[in-house]
mmCIF file of C-alpha atoms in Angstrom:
data_model
loop_
_atom_site.group_PDB
_atom_site.id
_atom_site.type_symbol
_atom_site.label_atom_id
_atom_site.label_comp_id
_atom_site.label_asym_id
_atom_site.label_seq_id
_atom_site.Cartn_x
_atom_site.Cartn_y
_atom_site.Cartn_z
ATOM 1 C CA MET A 209 81.998 2.919 12.020
ATOM 2 C CA LEU A 210 79.446 0.265 12.869
ATOM 3 C CA ILE A 211 80.758 -0.035 16.450
ATOM 4 C CA VAL A 212 80.607 3.765 16.899
ATOM 5 C CA LEU A 213 77.012 3.800 15.620
ATOM 6 C CA VAL A 214 75.939 0.956 17.935
ATOM 7 C CA LEU A 215 77.642 2.585 20.937
ATOM 8 C CA SER A 216 75.932 5.910 20.126
ATOM 9 C CA VAL A 217 72.508 4.266 20.029
ATOM 10 C CA VAL A 218 73.133 2.326 23.260
ATOM 11 C CA GLY A 219 74.493 5.445 24.992
ATOM 12 C CA GLY A 220 71.461 7.473 23.906
ATOM 13 C CA LEU A 221 69.121 4.794 25.250
ATOM 14 C CA MET A 222 70.948 4.721 28.589
ATOM 15 C CA ILE A 223 70.746 8.493 28.979
ATOM 16 C CA SER A 224 67.045 8.482 28.061
ATOM 17 C CA THR A 225 66.331 5.645 30.507
ATOM 18 C CA THR A 226 68.172 7.410 33.338
ATOM 19 C CA SER A 227 66.280 10.631 32.716
ATOM 20 C CA THR A 228 62.919 8.845 32.577
ATOM 21 C CA GLU A 229 63.702 6.933 35.772
ATOM 22 C CA ALA A 230 64.438 10.189 37.625
ATOM 23 C CA ILE A 231 61.123 11.688 36.479
ATOM 24 C CA VAL A 232 59.194 8.574 37.530
ATOM 25 C CA ARG A 233 60.908 8.592 40.935
ATOM 26 C CA THR A 234 60.012 12.277 41.498
ATOM 27 C CA VAL A 235 56.366 11.820 40.479
ATOM 28 C CA THR A 236 56.078 8.680 42.632
ATOM 29 C CA SER A 237 57.494 10.521 45.642
ATOM 30 C CA ALA A 238 55.092 13.445 45.132
ATOM 31 C CA THR A 239 52.167 11.038 44.766
ATOM 32 C CA SER A 240 53.091 9.167 47.946
ATOM 33 C CA SER A 241 53.456 12.403 49.950
ATOM 34 C CA GLY A 242 50.145 13.762 48.697
ATOM 35 C CA GLN A 243 48.369 10.495 49.467
ATOM 36 C CA LEU A 244 49.789 10.569 52.992
ATOM 37 C CA VAL A 245 48.345 14.052 53.581
ATOM 38 C CA SER A 246 44.988 13.117 52.041
ATOM 39 C CA ARG A 247 44.701 9.881 54.007
ATOM 40 C CA SER A 248 45.685 11.552 57.293
ATOM 41 C CA VAL A 249 43.137 14.362 56.949
ATOM 42 C CA THR A 250 40.249 12.253 55.624
ATOM 43 C CA THR A 251 40.697 9.549 58.272
ATOM 44 C CA GLY A 252 40.973 12.145 61.030
ATOM 45 C CA ILE A 253 37.883 14.082 59.951
ATOM 46 C CA GLN A 254 35.786 10.972 59.269
ATOM 47 C CA ASN A 255 36.599 9.720 62.768
ATOM 48 C CA SER A 256 36.036 13.067 64.459
ATOM 49 C CA GLY A 257 33.420 13.785 67.078
ATOM 50 C CA ASN A 258 32.062 16.988 68.529
ATOM 51 C CA SER A 259 34.399 18.706 70.969
ATOM 52 C CA SER A 260 33.005 19.125 74.476
ATOM 53 C CA SER A 261 33.238 22.915 74.143
ATOM 54 C CA THR A 262 31.317 23.155 70.865
ATOM 55 C CA ALA A 263 28.915 21.215 68.691
ATOM 56 C CA ALA A 264 31.454 21.013 65.875
ATOM 57 C CA PRO A 265 33.828 18.129 65.074
ATOM 58 C CA PHE A 266 36.622 20.412 63.853
ATOM 59 C CA LYS A 267 37.779 24.000 63.642
ATOM 60 C CA LEU A 268 39.538 25.629 60.680
ATOM 61 C CA THR A 269 41.559 28.789 61.336
ATOM 62 C CA ALA A 270 44.047 31.028 59.529
ATOM 63 C CA PRO A 271 46.645 31.733 62.235
ATOM 64 C CA SER A 272 49.063 33.786 60.128
ATOM 65 C CA GLY A 273 48.985 35.082 56.544
ATOM 66 C CA ASN A 274 47.846 32.250 54.265
ATOM 67 C CA ASP A 275 48.681 29.522 56.793
ATOM 68 C CA GLN A 276 45.851 27.240 57.890
ATOM 69 C CA MET A 277 45.310 25.090 60.960
ATOM 70 C CA LEU A 278 42.687 22.344 61.043
ATOM 71 C CA THR A 279 41.962 20.958 64.533
ATOM 72 C CA ALA A 280 39.650 18.033 65.288
ATOM 73 C CA LEU A 281 38.575 15.715 68.097
ATOM 74 C CA LYS A 282 39.444 12.220 66.880
ATOM 75 C CA VAL A 283 37.455 9.295 68.244
ATOM 76 C CA GLY A 284 39.471 6.114 68.801
ATOM 77 C CA SER A 285 38.328 2.760 67.420
ATOM 78 C CA ALA A 286 39.199 0.579 70.407
ATOM 79 C CA ALA A 287 36.581 -1.371 72.393
ATOM 80 C CA THR A 288 36.562 1.489 74.906
ATOM 81 C CA ILE A 289 35.971 4.830 73.199
ATOM 82 C CA THR A 290 38.895 7.235 73.526
ATOM 83 C CA TYR A 291 39.281 10.827 72.392
ATOM 84 C CA GLN A 292 42.335 12.708 71.211
ATOM 85 C CA CYS A 293 42.916 16.178 69.780
ATOM 86 C CA VAL A 294 44.565 16.176 66.339
ATOM 87 C CA ALA A 295 45.729 19.068 64.177
ATOM 88 C CA TRP A 296 47.126 19.664 60.703
ATOM 89 C CA TYR A 297 49.037 22.840 59.867
ATOM 90 C CA TYR A 298 49.530 24.089 56.315
ATOM 91 C CA SER A 299 52.414 26.558 56.108
ATOM 92 C CA ALA A 300 52.118 28.647 52.954
ATOM 93 C CA THR A 301 55.677 29.995 53.256
ATOM 94 C CA GLU A 302 57.265 26.557 53.790
ATOM 95 C CA ARG A 303 54.730 24.892 51.469
ATOM 96 C CA SER A 304 54.427 22.081 54.002
ATOM 97 C CA VAL A 305 51.775 20.151 55.913
ATOM 98 C CA ARG A 306 52.485 18.996 59.466
ATOM 99 C CA TYR A 307 50.468 16.910 61.943
ATOM 100 C CA THR A 308 50.292 16.464 65.702
ATOM 101 C CA THR A 309 48.154 14.842 68.395
ATOM 102 C CA SER A 310 47.506 15.668 72.044
ATOM 103 C CA GLY A 311 45.340 14.719 74.990
ATOM 104 C CA ALA A 312 44.433 18.393 75.405
ATOM 105 C CA ALA A 313 43.625 21.421 73.252
ATOM 106 C CA ILE A 314 46.257 22.186 70.600
ATOM 107 C CA PRO A 315 47.087 25.905 70.439
ATOM 108 C CA VAL A 316 48.449 27.689 67.375
ATOM 109 C CA PRO A 317 52.113 26.669 67.383
ATOM 110 C CA SER A 318 55.135 28.944 67.368
ATOM 111 C CA SER A 319 57.637 28.247 64.590
ATOM 112 C CA ALA A 320 59.826 26.345 67.080
ATOM 113 C CA THR A 321 56.898 24.197 68.221
ATOM 114 C CA LEU A 322 55.702 23.628 64.655
ATOM 115 C CA ALA A 323 59.130 22.210 63.802
ATOM 116 C CA THR A 324 58.463 19.388 66.313
ATOM 117 C CA TRP A 325 55.211 18.356 64.588
ATOM 118 C CA THR A 326 55.328 15.377 62.198
ATOM 119 C CA LEU A 327 56.141 16.537 58.675
ATOM 120 C CA LEU A 328 53.716 14.897 56.235
ATOM 121 C CA SER A 329 54.769 16.668 53.040
ATOM 122 C CA THR A 330 56.712 19.526 51.478
ATOM 123 C CA GLY A 331 56.130 21.096 48.082
ATOM 124 C CA VAL A 332 52.413 21.627 48.777
ATOM 125 C CA SER A 333 50.490 24.545 47.278
ATOM 126 C CA PRO A 334 46.779 25.341 46.996
ATOM 127 C CA LEU A 335 44.989 24.174 43.895
ATOM 128 C CA SER A 336 43.249 27.538 43.815
ATOM 129 C CA GLY A 337 42.964 30.451 46.225
ATOM 130 C CA THR A 338 45.223 30.696 49.232
ATOM 131 C CA GLY A 339 44.471 27.594 51.330
ATOM 132 C CA ILE A 340 44.342 23.833 50.973
ATOM 133 C CA PHE A 341 41.517 23.247 53.493
ATOM 134 C CA ALA A 342 37.943 24.493 53.123
ATOM 135 C CA GLN A 343 34.957 23.926 55.365
ATOM 136 C CA GLN A 344 32.055 22.119 53.717
ATOM 137 C CA GLY A 345 28.896 22.560 55.760
ATOM 138 C CA SER A 346 29.073 22.018 59.514
ATOM 139 C CA LYS A 347 30.707 18.582 59.468
ATOM 140 C CA GLY A 348 32.767 18.406 56.275
ATOM 141 C CA VAL A 349 36.163 19.489 54.978
ATOM 142 C CA THR A 350 37.472 19.628 51.422
ATOM 143 C CA LEU A 351 41.153 19.273 50.695
ATOM 144 C CA SER A 352 42.532 20.650 47.400
ATOM 145 C CA PHE A 353 46.255 20.972 46.714
ATOM 146 C CA LYS A 354 49.096 20.376 44.288
ATOM 147 C CA GLU A 355 52.204 18.433 45.198
ATOM 148 C CA ASP A 356 55.402 19.587 43.476
ATOM 149 C CA ALA A 357 56.887 16.895 41.212
ATOM 150 C CA GLY A 358 60.081 18.616 40.110
ATOM 151 C CA LYS A 359 60.364 19.009 36.343
ATOM 152 C CA SER A 360 57.086 17.145 35.775
ATOM 153 C CA ASN A 361 53.596 18.561 36.155
ATOM 154 C CA ALA A 362 52.430 18.887 39.760
ATOM 155 C CA VAL A 363 50.334 16.026 41.115
ATOM 156 C CA VAL A 364 46.798 17.222 41.969
ATOM 157 C CA PHE A 365 44.821 16.037 45.002
ATOM 158 C CA GLN A 366 41.162 16.803 45.676
ATOM 159 C CA THR A 367 39.087 15.018 48.290
ATOM 160 C CA SER A 368 36.524 15.653 50.972
ATOM 161 C CA ALA A 369 35.669 14.106 54.319
ATOM 162 C CA THR A 370 32.687 14.329 56.625
ATOM 163 C CA SER A 371 32.527 13.542 60.334
ATOM 164 C CA ARG A 372 30.641 10.270 60.718
ATOM 165 C CA THR A 373 30.763 9.414 64.422
ATOM 166 C CA GLY A 374 27.996 11.620 65.826
ATOM 167 C CA LEU A 375 29.703 11.395 69.229
ATOM 168 C CA THR A 376 30.604 14.202 71.617
ATOM 169 C CA GLY A 377 33.941 13.839 73.341
ATOM 170 C CA ASN A 378 35.084 14.761 76.812
ATOM 171 C CA ILE A 379 37.974 16.978 75.613
ATOM 172 C CA ALA A 380 37.791 20.612 74.538
ATOM 173 C CA CYS A 381 40.128 20.566 71.520
ATOM 174 C CA PHE A 382 39.393 24.111 70.328
#
Protein backbone atom coordinates (compact mmCIF):
# COMPACT_ATOMS: atom_id res chain seq x y z
CA MET A 1 0.00 0.00 0.00
CA LEU A 2 2.80 2.37 0.91
CA ILE A 3 4.55 1.80 -2.44
CA VAL A 4 1.28 2.45 -4.34
CA LEU A 5 0.76 5.69 -2.39
CA VAL A 6 4.33 6.90 -3.04
CA LEU A 7 4.08 6.04 -6.75
CA SER A 8 0.74 7.89 -6.97
CA VAL A 9 2.24 11.02 -5.43
CA VAL A 10 5.34 10.87 -7.65
CA GLY A 11 3.21 10.24 -10.76
CA GLY A 12 0.95 13.18 -9.91
CA LEU A 13 3.98 15.45 -9.48
CA MET A 14 5.42 14.35 -12.83
CA ILE A 15 2.15 15.03 -14.65
CA SER A 16 1.83 18.44 -12.98
CA THR A 17 5.43 19.34 -13.83
CA THR A 18 4.99 18.32 -17.47
CA SER A 19 1.83 20.38 -17.78
CA THR A 20 3.43 23.43 -16.16
CA GLU A 21 6.49 23.12 -18.40
CA ALA A 22 4.30 23.13 -21.52
CA ILE A 23 2.50 26.28 -20.35
CA VAL A 24 5.79 28.04 -19.57
CA ARG A 25 7.18 27.07 -22.99
CA THR A 26 4.07 28.46 -24.77
CA VAL A 27 4.11 31.75 -22.84
CA THR A 28 7.86 32.13 -23.41
CA SER A 29 7.43 31.57 -27.14
CA ALA A 30 4.59 34.12 -27.32
CA THR A 31 6.66 36.63 -25.34
CA SER A 32 9.68 36.18 -27.62
CA SER A 33 7.57 36.59 -30.78
CA GLY A 34 5.85 39.70 -29.45
CA GLN A 35 9.16 41.23 -28.40
CA LEU A 36 10.55 40.58 -31.88
CA VAL A 37 7.65 42.48 -33.47
CA SER A 38 7.90 45.33 -30.96
CA ARG A 39 11.66 45.67 -31.32
CA SER A 40 11.50 45.56 -35.13
CA VAL A 41 8.84 48.27 -35.37
CA THR A 42 10.23 50.58 -32.68
CA THR A 43 13.79 50.40 -34.04
CA GLY A 44 12.58 50.98 -37.59
CA ILE A 45 10.41 53.97 -36.70
CA GLN A 46 12.98 55.54 -34.35
CA ASN A 47 15.56 55.33 -37.13
CA SER A 48 13.23 56.59 -39.85
CA GLY A 49 13.71 59.75 -41.85
CA ASN A 50 11.42 61.71 -44.11
CA SER A 51 10.85 60.13 -47.51
CA SER A 52 11.95 62.25 -50.46
CA SER A 53 8.36 62.36 -51.75
CA THR A 54 6.80 63.58 -48.50
CA ALA A 55 7.69 65.26 -45.23
CA ALA A 56 6.66 62.19 -43.25
CA PRO A 57 8.92 59.41 -41.93
CA PHE A 58 6.30 56.68 -42.41
CA LYS A 59 2.94 55.90 -43.94
CA LEU A 60 0.20 53.76 -42.39
CA THR A 61 -2.42 52.27 -44.71
CA ALA A 62 -5.24 49.71 -44.59
CA PRO A 63 -4.78 47.82 -47.87
CA SER A 64 -7.56 45.26 -47.40
CA GLY A 65 -10.23 44.73 -44.73
CA ASN A 66 -8.60 45.07 -41.31
CA ASP A 67 -5.07 44.48 -42.64
CA GLN A 68 -2.50 47.22 -42.03
CA MET A 69 0.74 48.14 -43.76
CA LEU A 70 3.30 50.41 -42.11
CA THR A 71 6.02 51.69 -44.47
CA ALA A 72 9.03 53.78 -43.43
CA LEU A 73 12.32 55.15 -44.73
CA LYS A 74 14.97 53.68 -42.44
CA VAL A 75 18.23 55.58 -42.01
CA GLY A 76 21.32 53.39 -41.68
CA SER A 77 23.81 53.86 -38.84
CA ALA A 78 27.03 53.39 -40.81
CA ALA A 79 29.66 56.14 -41.17
CA THR A 80 28.11 56.98 -44.55
CA ILE A 81 24.37 57.56 -44.25
CA THR A 82 22.28 55.04 -46.18
CA TYR A 83 18.54 54.82 -46.72
CA GLN A 84 16.30 51.81 -47.14
CA CYS A 85 12.55 51.33 -47.41
CA VAL A 86 11.09 49.01 -44.75
CA ALA A 87 7.55 47.75 -44.27
CA TRP A 88 5.54 45.74 -41.76
CA TYR A 89 2.28 44.05 -42.74
CA TYR A 90 -0.34 42.97 -40.22
CA SER A 91 -2.71 40.39 -41.70
CA ALA A 92 -5.92 40.25 -39.68
CA THR A 93 -7.06 37.00 -41.32
CA GLU A 94 -3.74 35.20 -40.77
CA ARG A 95 -3.16 37.00 -37.46
CA SER A 96 0.45 37.52 -38.50
CA VAL A 97 3.04 40.28 -38.79
CA ARG A 98 5.56 40.20 -41.64
CA TYR A 99 8.52 42.45 -42.52
CA THR A 100 10.49 43.34 -45.63
CA THR A 101 13.12 45.80 -46.86
CA SER A 102 13.90 47.27 -50.27
CA GLY A 103 16.02 49.88 -51.99
CA ALA A 104 12.86 51.25 -53.63
CA ALA A 105 9.22 51.91 -52.76
CA ILE A 106 7.39 48.89 -51.34
CA PRO A 107 3.93 48.45 -52.89
CA VAL A 108 1.01 46.69 -51.21
CA PRO A 109 1.90 43.02 -51.66
CA SER A 110 -0.21 40.32 -53.26
CA SER A 111 -0.77 37.24 -51.10
CA ALA A 112 1.97 35.42 -53.05
CA THR A 113 4.44 38.27 -52.51
CA LEU A 114 3.48 38.64 -48.85
CA ALA A 115 4.37 34.97 -48.31
CA THR A 116 7.99 35.84 -49.24
CA TRP A 117 8.25 38.53 -46.54
CA THR A 118 9.96 37.61 -43.25
CA LEU A 119 7.42 36.22 -40.79
CA LEU A 120 7.92 37.90 -37.41
CA SER A 121 4.97 36.41 -35.54
CA THR A 122 1.69 34.50 -35.76
CA GLY A 123 -1.14 34.54 -33.25
CA VAL A 124 -1.29 38.35 -33.22
CA SER A 125 -4.54 40.23 -32.63
CA PRO A 126 -5.34 43.87 -31.84
CA LEU A 127 -5.55 44.84 -28.21
CA SER A 128 -8.62 46.88 -29.09
CA GLY A 129 -10.26 47.97 -32.33
CA THR A 130 -9.25 46.42 -35.62
CA GLY A 131 -5.55 47.25 -36.05
CA ILE A 132 -2.28 46.89 -34.18
CA PHE A 133 -0.66 50.10 -35.52
CA ALA A 134 -1.90 53.63 -34.87
CA GLN A 135 -0.42 56.94 -35.93
CA GLN A 136 0.57 59.22 -33.07
CA GLY A 137 1.07 62.76 -34.33
CA SER A 138 3.12 63.31 -37.47
CA LYS A 139 6.21 61.34 -36.42
CA GLY A 140 5.01 58.66 -34.00
CA VAL A 141 3.44 55.20 -34.08
CA THR A 142 1.81 53.22 -31.29
CA LEU A 143 1.79 49.45 -31.36
CA SER A 144 -0.86 47.58 -29.32
CA PHE A 145 -1.48 43.85 -29.70
CA LYS A 146 -1.99 40.52 -27.97
CA GLU A 147 0.12 37.48 -28.72
CA ASP A 148 -1.69 34.14 -28.40
CA ALA A 149 -0.20 31.94 -25.65
CA GLY A 150 -2.27 28.79 -26.11
CA LYS A 151 -4.20 27.78 -23.00
CA SER A 152 -2.70 30.65 -20.99
CA ASN A 153 -3.79 34.28 -21.09
CA ALA A 154 -2.57 36.19 -24.14
CA VAL A 155 0.63 38.20 -23.70
CA VAL A 156 -0.06 41.94 -24.12
CA PHE A 157 2.31 44.36 -25.86
CA GLN A 158 1.94 48.14 -25.92
CA THR A 159 4.67 50.50 -27.03
CA SER A 160 5.25 53.62 -29.07
CA ALA A 161 8.06 54.97 -31.21
CA THR A 162 8.86 58.37 -32.65
CA SER A 163 11.12 59.20 -35.58
CA ARG A 164 14.28 60.76 -34.16
CA THR A 165 16.60 61.32 -37.12
CA GLY A 166 15.22 64.53 -38.61
CA LEU A 167 16.82 63.55 -41.93
CA THR A 168 15.26 63.47 -45.38
CA GLY A 169 16.27 60.54 -47.54
CA ASN A 170 16.87 60.24 -51.25
CA ILE A 171 14.32 57.42 -51.75
CA ALA A 172 10.57 57.77 -52.22
CA CYS A 173 9.32 54.87 -50.07
CA PHE A 174 5.61 55.72 -50.28
